[in-house]
Phi, psi and omega in degrees: 000342179257354158278332165288337188266001181268325206276348192294301171100199197271336175268354177268345161287341210255309168296355181276281175329308157287350175261332196290314214266000205261301170310299226257332151328297173301315176292317182291335121017277186277001172282306171324296204266053193242128182304335178290341194267346178308150158330282200312311194280340176278332165302322230251328179237023168255358157269026177094317182072051180275304189260193165305093185300155194287357194272344206262000181285155171271147177340113144266099208281343214238000000 
């Protein structure tokens, strides 16, 4: 294991850092984009959350 880590070099450490940063950003983005965290859902839950939210109904194009 030590031999592998020491053989990576600067490019290997850079790639591991970029990959780690990308995974961290994707995890944060996924948490922020959760549908249950949207302002519409928060307002719906604060009002009791008993009725079907209007924004989830299909659009009436006819």
